[in-house]
Structures are given as structure tokens and as C-alpha cells.
Amino acid sequence: MATTFAPAPPPDTSRDGADLARFGYQPVLRRKLGRYASFAAGFSFVSILTTIFQFFGFGYSFGGAAFFWTWPIVFAGQFLVALNFAELAARYPISGCIYQWSRRLGGELVGWFAGWMMVIAQIVTAAAAAIALQVVLPSIWSGFQVIGADTALTSSSGATNAVLLGSILLTITTAINVLGIDLMSRINSIGVTVEIVGVLAIIALFFTHTERGPGVVWQTDQAVPGSYWAAFLVSGLMAAYVMVGFDSAGELSEETKNPRRVAPRTILAALSVSALGGGLLLLGALMAAPSLSDGALATDGLAYVLTSKLDSPAGTVLLGCVAVAITVCTLAIQTAGSRLMFSMARDGKLPFARRLAAVHPRFGTPALPAVVIGLLGIGLLVLNLGNAAIFATLASVCIVTLYLAYLLVTVPLLVRRSKGMPADEAGEPGLFSLGRFGIPINALAVLWGVAMAVNLAWPRPEVYAPNGGGWWMLWAAPLFVLLVVAVGVVVHWFVVRTPGTAESPEPATEST
């Protein structure tokens, strides 16, 4: 079923290759990833340095210091989802996991829309991650502020400069993705190691330079006026933006050694390690901030705390770690998206399927999907030139779409569980399983997903139109979802359901 125009090398006779063949796919991707590289793929997608640096000020500006409690709450909900994904990763070790899992559980139509929504979410997420460079690079060197003088993402010049920096980064990550999984995994693993060292160093810095005790997490006096619970729900969007993408280990299953056992563990590890490190970062920043009331914590976030405590070359090095984290985060998102696009294309489920399913003869990568995601991400940024709400708008609409794609896995899985789960595809004992806890954990994961999707999409002016704007900005998230679904209906009808409109993949040529 998989398609490539590479010269045929010796067939993959490994156990993992034979396992993949049971699902009807010939191995065409290069199986190079070990346990750490698999973990790094999920950890770098979550990327606590990237996302917490980008969104800390957003969460604090609404909920005050007590917004800290949204972090463990969101982790608990997302861990329920991750447990279900870990079980599916053990059963279906196939690239493009969200699409593959959903279609095997809910049928072709449900699976197609899960894959469609997920790939759109990943394109937007890559763009949203790339603009995070604006939060860091101008703090390292003023020369990175090429356009205007105001570096804040919520200013017109800051948002425009973010588009420039983000477009450059997407160009670089596209090139890396095209050049092969070896290069990508090396850069990603090194970047994740740098990020982990940076997280530990920043945590140590914060906890050794505290201004107040841990009781700060109960303070609500800096929250926006009005109902605190309403503000708390908005501040929880910060954690919701961060703790996604842990399924990336599943997206790279066909390039992972022993994926049935490795991917479930690394999915859970990526989320858990991220949650622990992120929680300590949040707590340390609140304890070490010079002031909770001067407004700087809400506008400049962690960068304000870091530079105030270490305004020296060492502080610049730590900010450099954040820039590295942003780079590998964008890289990992684009990699995951390209594998999903490849997986759908080789089943003939996308326009230009033969070309998108082709594997480069030299680099062994689905090169065109990486290029498409990079170009679409840059195009999305250019469309938002001058939009001061770009970071909140992009983050919200892509995460809403991603949560809905997750629901298109967990809901069919719950239905399947209620009817009795089939035996493992490969009949291999000892794989990760929720056993008798499967139904209650799955049901809670569905309820959590619905609640978070509603909270993320709620048309709040302070999130979607902080500086005013048309009604369409206020309703950006639900309108974006409706647009994605509407375009998906058209694409599905003319490409998938109408005979002769899709490019059916040719018989596969193995490329390992």
C-alpha cells in the first residue's frame, strides 16, 4: 500500500518489518529510532520551555499566582488520554497514529476526519510554535528585533517580527525534515537534552533565589476582576496549550525499533516528565519573581524572572536553551505532521496521494509532506501580519482542533470497549493494557476532552480579540473548526468518495 519511487533495496526482514506487514503495509521508512529518540519526539512536541515561556504571562494575567493549580488538573486529564493512546500504540504501531487508530476503531469516515483535523492542527501548531522565538531572541540580542522596537507579541511590531522569525525557523526545520530521520533525530535528541539541562538549571536558579514561599500558589489578588472561577478557567488554557503532542512517539512508530513496547512507554514518559518539569518551573517562577504586582510577570512572563535573577552571560545562555527548545519543538511538530500526511496519502486519502506518499530515494523520508507543512505554516503566518492577537488566536484554534481529533480516537475507542476489545493484532503477550480499568479511564478521558474543547473554543474577547476587532475574531475557534470540517467534507467527497479523483497509490517499492 505504501508508495515510493526509490530503487528497490533488499526487503526488510526484521521482526518489526514483518509486524508492519500484518497491517498490509510494506516497510518504506527507515527504522532508526531508539527509546530516547522516541521519548524526545514527544517531549520536544510538548516542549515546556517553548510553551511555558510563550504562555506563562497569559495564564498569570488572568488567574494570578493561583493559576498554578490549572497545571496538575490539566495533567491529570491529559494523562487519562495518554493512557488510552499508550494502549493503542501497543496494538497499532503504524505511522500517522491518530488517523490509523481512529479508522480502525470507528471506520473509514471517522478515521479520515480524525486524520484531516489532526494534520490541520499540526500545521497551525507548527506556525504557533515557530513564532515563540519572538519571546526569546530579542531578549538575547536586540538585533533579532528586525521590525519596530516593541518586542511584545501582543504589539503590532512584535507580532510582525514574530512572523519573520517564525518563517525563517520553518524554512530550516523543513530542510532538516527532508534530509532524513537520522539528522532529524540527532538534532532533536541533542535539543531535548539541552532543553532538559536548561529546565533543571532554571529551576535551580529560581529555587535558590526565592522572594516568597510556596504559599504564593494560593494568591488570587492579581487575577482579573470579576468571578475568579471564570478567570481560573481562562488561565487553564495555558496548560491546555502546553500538554499536547505526547502522541508523537506513535506518529513515528514505523521508524522506531520495537515500537509496540517502546512507544507506549515514551508516550507516558514524555507527558509525565513534561508535567513534572513544567510544574516546578511554574512554582519556582512564582516564588522567585521580583514582584507579583508590577505587571511585568503578566507581560514578560518567565523571561522577566530569568533576566532579573541572572542578568549576565549565564542568563543569556539559559535563554539560548529556550531558543533551542523552540527550534526542536517546531521540528518535532513538523515531523509528526509529515508522517500523518504520508500515512493518509499512501491509503489514497489525500489529493496528490502518489506524490505525498513517495519516499525520497536518497534520504528515506516523505519529503513532500514536510515541504507542504512548512509552506502552509509560513503562509499562515504571513496571513496574520500585523495581528497583535496572533499568538492567542493561533494557539487556541489549533489546540481546539487537536483536542477534537483526540476525541475522534477516544470516543470510538470507548464504543469499541463497550462491545468488547478484540485480541491484540499480533497476538503478542505482555503489551501495555488498561485491562478492567479501560472503560472508566476511557470514559473520563472523553468527558475531559469535551470539557476542554468547549473551554478552549469559548468566544472570550480577552482571548481572541484583546485589542478589539470584528466578530469573526471573537468566534475564531468555532469558525475555524467549521471551516476545517466544511473543507474536509469537500475534499473527502471529491478525493476519497468520487471515483477517479484520487491518485491511487501504485504497488509499493520497499525503501529501507
Coordinates of C-alpha atoms in Angstrom, one line a residue:
M1 CA 0.0 0.0 0.0
A2 CA 2.9 2.4 0.7
T3 CA 4.4 4.2 -2.3
T4 CA 7.8 5.3 -3.2
F5 CA 9.8 5.8 -6.4
A6 CA 13.1 4.8 -4.9
P7 CA 15.2 1.9 -6.3
A8 CA 14.2 -1.3 -4.5
P9 CA 16.8 -2.3 -1.8
P10 CA 16.8 -5.6 0.0
P11 CA 13.5 -6.2 1.7
D12 CA 13.1 -5.5 5.4
T13 CA 13.1 -9.0 7.0
S14 CA 13.2 -7.7 10.6
R15 CA 10.6 -8.6 13.2
D16 CA 9.3 -5.0 13.2
G17 CA 9.0 -5.0 9.4
A18 CA 7.1 -8.3 9.4
D19 CA 4.8 -6.9 12.1
L20 CA 4.0 -3.9 10.0
A21 CA 3.3 -6.2 7.0
R22 CA 0.5 -7.8 9.0
F23 CA -1.4 -4.5 8.7
G24 CA -1.0 -4.5 4.9
Y25 CA 1.9 -2.0 4.6
Q26 CA 5.4 -2.7 3.2
P27 CA 8.2 -1.0 5.2
V28 CA 9.4 2.0 3.3
L29 CA 10.7 4.3 6.1
R30 CA 14.0 3.8 7.9
R31 CA 13.7 2.3 11.3
K32 CA 16.4 4.2 13.2
L33 CA 14.8 5.5 16.4
G34 CA 15.6 4.0 19.8
R35 CA 13.9 4.6 23.1
Y36 CA 15.5 8.0 23.9
A37 CA 14.8 9.4 20.4
S38 CA 11.2 8.2 20.7
F39 CA 10.9 9.9 24.0
A40 CA 12.5 13.0 22.6
A41 CA 9.9 13.2 19.8
G42 CA 7.1 13.5 22.3
F43 CA 8.9 15.7 24.8
S44 CA 10.0 18.2 22.2
F45 CA 6.4 18.5 20.9
V46 CA 5.2 19.3 24.4
S47 CA 8.3 21.4 24.9
I48 CA 7.7 23.0 28.3
L49 CA 10.4 25.6 27.7
T50 CA 8.8 26.7 24.5
T51 CA 5.2 26.8 25.6
I52 CA 5.6 27.9 29.2
F53 CA 7.9 30.8 28.1
Q54 CA 5.3 31.7 25.5
F55 CA 2.1 31.4 27.6
F56 CA 3.1 31.9 31.3
G57 CA 2.2 35.6 31.1
F58 CA -1.2 34.7 29.6
G59 CA -2.1 32.3 32.4
Y60 CA -0.8 34.6 35.1
S61 CA -2.6 37.7 33.7
F62 CA -6.0 36.0 34.2
G63 CA -5.7 33.8 37.3
G64 CA -2.9 35.4 39.3
A65 CA -0.5 33.1 41.1
A66 CA -3.2 30.5 41.9
F67 CA -3.4 29.7 38.2
F68 CA -0.6 27.2 39.1
W69 CA -3.3 24.7 40.1
T70 CA -4.5 24.5 36.5
W71 CA -1.3 22.7 35.7
P72 CA -1.9 19.5 37.8
I73 CA -5.6 19.5 36.8
V74 CA -4.8 19.6 33.0
F75 CA -2.0 17.0 33.5
A76 CA -4.5 14.6 35.2
G77 CA -7.0 14.9 32.4
Q78 CA -4.4 14.6 29.6
F79 CA -2.8 11.6 31.4
L80 CA -6.2 9.8 31.1
V81 CA -6.0 10.4 27.3
A82 CA -2.3 9.3 27.2
L83 CA -3.1 6.0 28.9
N84 CA -5.6 5.2 26.1
F85 CA -3.1 6.2 23.5
A86 CA -0.4 4.1 25.1
E87 CA -2.7 1.0 24.8
L88 CA -3.4 1.8 21.1
A89 CA 0.3 2.4 20.4
A90 CA 0.9 -1.2 21.6
R91 CA -1.8 -2.6 19.3
Y92 CA -1.3 -0.5 16.2
P93 CA 2.4 0.5 15.7
I94 CA 1.7 2.5 12.5
S95 CA 2.8 6.0 11.3
G96 CA 0.0 8.6 11.4
C97 CA -1.3 7.1 14.6
I98 CA -4.3 9.4 15.2
Y99 CA -5.7 8.6 11.7
Q100 CA -4.8 4.9 11.9
W101 CA -6.2 4.4 15.4
S102 CA -9.4 6.2 14.7
R103 CA -10.2 4.4 11.4
R104 CA -9.6 1.0 12.9
L105 CA -11.9 1.8 15.8
G106 CA -14.6 4.0 14.2
G107 CA -14.4 3.2 10.5
E108 CA -13.0 4.9 7.4
L109 CA -15.1 8.1 7.6
V110 CA -14.3 8.8 11.3
G111 CA -10.7 7.9 10.7
W112 CA -10.4 10.2 7.8
F113 CA -11.8 13.2 9.6
A114 CA -9.6 12.5 12.6
G115 CA -6.6 12.5 10.4
W116 CA -7.8 15.6 8.5
M117 CA -8.3 17.6 11.7
M118 CA -5.1 16.4 13.2
V119 CA -2.9 17.3 10.2
I120 CA -4.6 20.8 10.0
A121 CA -3.9 21.2 13.8
Q122 CA -0.3 20.2 13.3
I123 CA 0.2 22.8 10.5
V124 CA -1.2 25.5 12.7
T125 CA 0.7 24.3 15.8
A126 CA 4.0 24.4 13.9
A127 CA 3.3 28.0 13.0
A128 CA 2.3 28.8 16.5
A129 CA 5.4 27.2 17.9
A130 CA 7.7 29.0 15.5
I131 CA 6.6 32.5 16.5
A132 CA 7.6 31.7 20.1
L133 CA 11.1 32.7 19.0
Q134 CA 9.9 36.3 19.4
V135 CA 9.5 35.7 23.1
V136 CA 13.2 34.8 23.5
L137 CA 15.6 36.0 20.7
P138 CA 15.1 39.8 21.2
S139 CA 15.9 39.3 24.9
I140 CA 19.2 37.6 23.9
W141 CA 20.2 40.3 21.3
S142 CA 18.3 43.4 20.3
G143 CA 19.4 42.7 16.7
F144 CA 16.8 40.0 16.4
Q145 CA 14.1 42.7 16.6
V146 CA 14.3 43.5 12.9
I147 CA 10.9 45.2 12.7
G148 CA 9.9 48.0 15.0
A149 CA 11.0 48.4 18.6
D150 CA 8.3 46.8 20.7
T151 CA 9.2 43.1 21.3
A152 CA 5.9 42.1 22.9
L153 CA 3.9 39.5 20.9
T154 CA 0.8 41.5 21.6
S155 CA 2.1 44.6 19.8
S156 CA 1.9 45.1 16.1
S157 CA 5.7 45.3 15.6
G158 CA 6.3 42.4 17.9
A159 CA 3.7 40.2 16.1
T160 CA 5.2 41.2 12.7
N161 CA 8.7 40.4 13.7
A162 CA 7.5 37.1 15.1
V163 CA 6.2 36.2 11.6
L164 CA 9.6 36.9 10.2
L165 CA 11.5 34.8 12.8
G166 CA 8.9 32.0 12.6
S167 CA 9.1 31.9 8.8
I168 CA 12.9 31.5 8.9
L169 CA 12.6 28.8 11.5
L170 CA 10.0 26.8 9.5
T171 CA 12.4 27.0 6.4
I172 CA 15.2 25.5 8.5
T173 CA 13.0 22.7 10.0
T174 CA 11.7 21.8 6.6
A175 CA 15.2 21.3 5.3
I176 CA 16.1 19.1 8.2
N177 CA 13.0 17.0 7.8
V178 CA 13.7 16.5 4.1
L179 CA 17.3 15.4 4.8
G180 CA 16.4 12.3 6.8
I181 CA 15.2 10.8 10.0
D182 CA 18.9 10.3 11.2
L183 CA 19.6 14.0 11.0
M184 CA 16.2 14.9 12.5
S185 CA 16.5 12.5 15.4
R186 CA 20.1 13.6 16.2
I187 CA 19.2 17.3 16.2
N188 CA 16.0 16.6 18.2
S189 CA 17.7 14.4 20.8
I190 CA 20.5 16.9 21.3
G191 CA 17.9 19.7 21.5
V192 CA 15.9 17.8 24.1
T193 CA 19.0 17.1 26.1
V194 CA 19.8 20.8 26.0
E195 CA 16.2 21.6 27.0
I196 CA 16.2 19.2 29.9
V197 CA 19.5 20.7 31.2
G198 CA 18.1 24.2 30.7
V199 CA 14.9 23.3 32.6
L200 CA 16.9 21.9 35.5
A201 CA 19.2 24.9 35.6
I202 CA 16.3 27.4 35.5
I203 CA 14.5 25.5 38.2
A204 CA 17.7 25.5 40.4
L205 CA 18.1 29.3 39.7
F206 CA 14.5 30.1 40.7
F207 CA 14.5 27.9 43.9
T208 CA 17.8 29.4 45.1
H209 CA 16.7 33.0 44.5
T210 CA 13.2 33.0 46.0
E211 CA 11.4 36.1 47.2
R212 CA 8.5 34.3 48.8
G213 CA 7.4 30.8 49.9
P214 CA 5.4 28.1 48.1
G215 CA 2.2 29.5 49.7
V216 CA 2.2 32.0 46.8
V217 CA 0.2 29.5 44.7
W218 CA -2.9 30.3 46.8
Q219 CA -2.9 34.0 46.0
T220 CA -5.6 35.3 43.7
D221 CA -5.3 39.1 44.3
Q222 CA -3.6 39.6 40.9
A223 CA -6.4 37.9 38.9
V224 CA -8.6 39.9 36.6
P225 CA -11.6 41.5 38.3
G226 CA -14.9 39.6 38.5
S227 CA -15.6 35.9 39.1
Y228 CA -12.4 34.1 40.0
W229 CA -13.6 30.8 38.6
A230 CA -14.2 32.4 35.2
A231 CA -10.7 33.8 35.3
F232 CA -9.3 30.4 36.5
L233 CA -10.9 28.7 33.5
V234 CA -9.3 31.1 31.1
S235 CA -5.9 30.8 32.8
G236 CA -6.2 27.0 32.4
L237 CA -5.8 27.5 28.7
M238 CA -2.1 27.9 29.3
A239 CA -1.7 24.4 30.5
A240 CA -4.1 23.1 27.8
Y241 CA -1.9 24.7 25.1
V242 CA 1.2 23.0 26.6
M243 CA 0.3 19.4 27.3
V244 CA -0.5 18.2 23.8
G245 CA 1.6 16.3 21.2
F246 CA 2.7 13.5 23.6
D247 CA 1.4 11.0 20.9
S248 CA 4.3 11.9 18.6
A249 CA 6.0 8.7 19.6
G250 CA 3.1 6.9 18.0
E251 CA 3.4 9.0 14.8
L252 CA 7.0 7.7 14.3
S253 CA 6.2 4.1 15.1
E254 CA 7.4 2.9 11.6
E255 CA 10.8 4.5 12.3
T256 CA 11.1 3.2 15.9
K257 CA 12.7 -0.1 16.9
N258 CA 10.3 -2.4 18.8
P259 CA 7.5 0.2 18.7
R260 CA 4.9 -2.0 20.4
R261 CA 6.8 -1.8 23.6
V262 CA 8.8 1.5 23.2
A263 CA 6.0 3.8 22.0
P264 CA 3.6 3.3 24.9
R265 CA 6.3 3.9 27.5
T266 CA 7.6 7.0 25.8
I267 CA 4.1 8.5 25.3
L268 CA 3.5 8.3 29.0
A269 CA 7.1 9.3 29.9
A270 CA 7.0 12.4 27.6
L271 CA 3.8 13.7 29.2
S272 CA 4.9 12.9 32.8
V273 CA 8.4 14.3 32.6
S274 CA 7.0 17.4 31.0
A275 CA 4.4 17.8 33.7
L276 CA 6.9 17.4 36.5
G277 CA 9.4 19.9 35.0
G278 CA 6.7 22.4 34.0
G279 CA 5.2 22.3 37.4
L280 CA 8.5 23.1 39.1
L281 CA 9.2 25.8 36.6
L282 CA 5.8 27.5 37.4
L283 CA 6.3 27.2 41.1
G284 CA 9.9 28.4 41.0
A285 CA 9.0 31.4 38.8
L286 CA 6.1 32.5 41.2
M287 CA 8.4 32.2 44.2
A288 CA 11.3 34.0 42.6
A289 CA 9.6 36.8 40.7
P290 CA 10.8 40.2 42.0
S291 CA 7.2 41.4 42.1
L292 CA 3.7 40.0 41.6
S293 CA 2.0 43.3 41.1
D294 CA 4.2 45.5 38.8
G295 CA 2.6 44.0 35.7
A296 CA 5.9 42.6 34.3
L297 CA 5.1 39.0 35.2
A298 CA 1.9 39.2 33.1
T299 CA 3.5 40.8 30.1
D300 CA 7.0 39.3 30.0
G301 CA 6.5 36.0 31.9
L302 CA 9.4 33.7 32.6
A303 CA 11.8 35.8 30.7
Y304 CA 11.2 38.7 33.2
V305 CA 12.0 36.4 36.2
L306 CA 15.0 34.8 34.5
T307 CA 16.7 38.1 33.4
S308 CA 16.0 39.7 36.8
K309 CA 17.8 36.9 38.6
L310 CA 20.6 36.3 36.1
D311 CA 21.2 39.3 34.0
S312 CA 24.6 38.1 32.8
P313 CA 26.1 35.9 30.2
A314 CA 24.8 32.8 32.1
G315 CA 21.3 34.2 31.8
T316 CA 21.8 34.6 28.0
V317 CA 22.9 31.0 27.8
L318 CA 19.7 29.8 29.5
L319 CA 17.6 31.9 27.1
G320 CA 19.6 30.3 24.4
C321 CA 18.4 26.9 25.7
V322 CA 14.9 28.2 25.3
A323 CA 15.6 29.1 21.7
V324 CA 16.9 25.6 21.1
A325 CA 13.8 24.1 22.7
I326 CA 11.6 26.2 20.4
T327 CA 13.6 25.0 17.4
V328 CA 13.3 21.3 18.2
C329 CA 9.6 21.8 19.2
T330 CA 8.8 23.2 15.7
L331 CA 10.9 20.4 14.2
A332 CA 9.1 17.7 16.1
I333 CA 5.7 19.0 15.2
Q334 CA 6.5 19.2 11.5
T335 CA 7.9 15.7 11.6
A336 CA 4.8 14.3 13.2
G337 CA 2.6 16.1 10.7
S338 CA 4.6 14.9 7.7
R339 CA 4.2 11.2 8.9
L340 CA 0.5 11.7 9.4
M341 CA 0.2 13.2 5.9
F342 CA 2.3 10.3 4.5
S343 CA 0.2 7.7 6.2
M344 CA -3.1 9.1 4.8
A345 CA -1.7 9.6 1.4
R346 CA -0.5 6.0 1.0
D347 CA -4.0 4.9 1.6
G348 CA -5.1 7.3 -1.2
K349 CA -7.0 9.6 1.2
L350 CA -5.5 12.9 0.2
P351 CA -5.2 14.9 -3.0
F352 CA -1.9 14.2 -4.9
A353 CA -1.7 10.9 -2.9
R354 CA 1.0 9.3 -5.0
R355 CA 3.3 12.3 -4.6
L356 CA 2.7 12.7 -0.9
A357 CA 3.3 9.0 -0.3
A358 CA 6.6 9.0 -2.1
V359 CA 9.7 8.4 -0.1
H360 CA 12.8 10.2 -1.2
P361 CA 15.3 7.6 -2.7
R362 CA 18.3 9.1 -1.0
F363 CA 17.1 10.4 2.3
G364 CA 14.4 7.8 3.0
T365 CA 11.8 10.5 4.1
P366 CA 8.4 11.6 2.9
A367 CA 9.9 14.8 1.7
L368 CA 6.9 16.5 0.0
P369 CA 4.7 16.4 3.2
A370 CA 7.4 18.2 5.1
V371 CA 7.6 20.8 2.4
V372 CA 3.9 21.2 2.3
I373 CA 3.6 21.7 6.0
G374 CA 6.4 24.2 6.1
L375 CA 5.0 26.3 3.2
L376 CA 1.4 26.2 4.7
G377 CA 2.8 27.2 8.1
I378 CA 4.7 30.2 6.6
G379 CA 1.6 31.1 4.6
L380 CA -0.5 31.1 7.7
L381 CA 2.0 33.4 9.5
V382 CA 2.0 35.8 6.5
L383 CA -1.8 36.0 6.6
N384 CA -1.5 37.2 10.2
L385 CA 0.9 40.0 9.6
G386 CA 0.0 42.9 11.9
N387 CA -2.4 40.8 14.0
A388 CA -1.5 41.6 17.6
A389 CA -3.6 38.7 18.8
I390 CA -1.7 36.3 16.6
F391 CA -0.2 34.1 19.4
A392 CA -3.5 33.6 21.3
T393 CA -5.6 33.1 18.1
L394 CA -3.2 30.6 16.5
A395 CA -2.7 28.7 19.7
S396 CA -6.4 28.5 20.5
V397 CA -7.7 27.4 17.1
C398 CA -5.0 24.8 16.6
I399 CA -5.4 23.3 20.1
V400 CA -9.2 23.2 19.8
T401 CA -8.8 21.2 16.5
L402 CA -6.2 18.9 18.1
Y403 CA -8.5 18.2 21.1
L404 CA -11.3 17.3 18.7
A405 CA -9.0 15.0 16.8
Y406 CA -8.1 13.3 20.1
L407 CA -11.9 12.9 20.8
L408 CA -12.3 11.1 17.4
V409 CA -10.0 8.5 18.9
T410 CA -11.2 8.2 22.5
V411 CA -14.9 8.2 21.6
P412 CA -14.7 5.3 19.1
L413 CA -12.4 3.5 21.5
L414 CA -15.0 3.8 24.3
V415 CA -17.7 2.4 21.9
R416 CA -15.4 -0.5 21.0
R417 CA -14.6 -1.2 24.6
S418 CA -18.3 -1.4 25.5
K419 CA -18.6 -4.1 22.8
G420 CA -15.5 -5.9 23.9
M421 CA -12.0 -5.2 22.7
P422 CA -10.6 -7.7 20.1
A423 CA -7.4 -9.6 20.8
D424 CA -4.2 -7.9 20.0
E425 CA -3.5 -7.8 16.3
A426 CA -0.2 -9.6 16.6
G427 CA -1.2 -11.9 19.4
E428 CA 1.9 -10.8 21.4
P429 CA 1.5 -11.2 25.2
G430 CA 2.7 -8.6 27.7
L431 CA 1.8 -5.5 25.8
F432 CA 0.6 -2.4 27.7
S433 CA -3.1 -2.7 28.5
L434 CA -5.6 -0.9 30.8
G435 CA -7.4 -4.2 31.4
R436 CA -10.6 -3.9 33.5
F437 CA -9.8 -0.2 34.1
G438 CA -10.2 0.6 30.4
I439 CA -13.8 1.6 30.3
P440 CA -13.7 4.0 33.3
I441 CA -10.4 5.6 32.3
N442 CA -11.7 5.9 28.7
A443 CA -15.0 7.4 29.8
L444 CA -13.2 10.0 31.9
A445 CA -10.9 10.8 29.0
V446 CA -13.9 11.5 26.8
L447 CA -15.6 13.8 29.3
W448 CA -12.3 15.6 29.9
G449 CA -11.8 16.1 26.1
V450 CA -15.3 17.5 25.6
A451 CA -14.9 19.9 28.6
M452 CA -11.6 21.2 27.4
A453 CA -12.7 21.6 23.8
V454 CA -15.6 23.8 25.0
N455 CA -13.4 25.8 27.3
L456 CA -10.8 26.4 24.6
A457 CA -13.4 27.4 21.9
W458 CA -15.5 29.7 24.2
P459 CA -15.6 33.1 22.5
R460 CA -13.9 35.3 25.1
P461 CA -12.9 38.8 23.9
E462 CA -9.9 38.8 26.2
V463 CA -8.5 35.7 24.4
Y464 CA -9.5 36.2 20.8
A465 CA -9.8 40.0 20.5
P466 CA -7.8 41.6 23.3
N467 CA -7.4 44.8 21.3
G468 CA -10.9 44.8 19.7
G469 CA -11.8 43.5 16.3
G470 CA -14.6 42.0 14.3
W471 CA -17.0 39.4 15.5
W472 CA -15.1 36.8 13.4
M473 CA -12.1 37.2 15.7
L474 CA -14.2 36.6 18.7
W475 CA -15.6 33.4 17.2
A476 CA -12.3 32.4 15.6
A477 CA -12.1 28.9 17.2
P478 CA -15.6 27.6 16.3
L479 CA -15.4 29.3 12.9
F480 CA -12.1 27.7 12.2
V481 CA -13.4 24.2 13.2
L482 CA -16.4 24.7 11.0
L483 CA -14.2 25.8 8.1
V484 CA -11.9 22.7 8.6
V485 CA -14.9 20.4 8.7
A486 CA -16.5 22.1 5.6
V487 CA -13.3 21.9 3.6
G488 CA -12.9 18.3 4.8
V489 CA -16.3 17.3 3.5
V490 CA -15.5 18.7 0.1
V491 CA -12.1 17.0 0.0
H492 CA -13.5 13.7 1.2
W493 CA -16.3 13.8 -1.3
F494 CA -14.2 14.6 -4.4
V495 CA -10.9 12.9 -3.5
V496 CA -12.0 9.9 -1.4
R497 CA -15.6 9.1 -2.4
T498 CA -15.8 10.2 -6.1
P499 CA -14.2 7.5 -8.3
G500 CA -11.2 8.7 -10.4
T501 CA -10.5 11.9 -8.5
A502 CA -7.9 10.5 -6.1
E503 CA -4.5 9.3 -7.2
S504 CA -4.4 5.7 -6.1
P505 CA -1.0 4.6 -4.8
E506 CA 0.9 2.3 -7.0
P507 CA 2.2 -1.0 -5.7
A508 CA 4.8 -0.2 -3.1
T509 CA 8.5 -0.3 -3.6
E510 CA 10.3 -1.0 -0.4
S511 CA 12.9 1.5 0.7
T512 CA 14.7 0.8 4.0

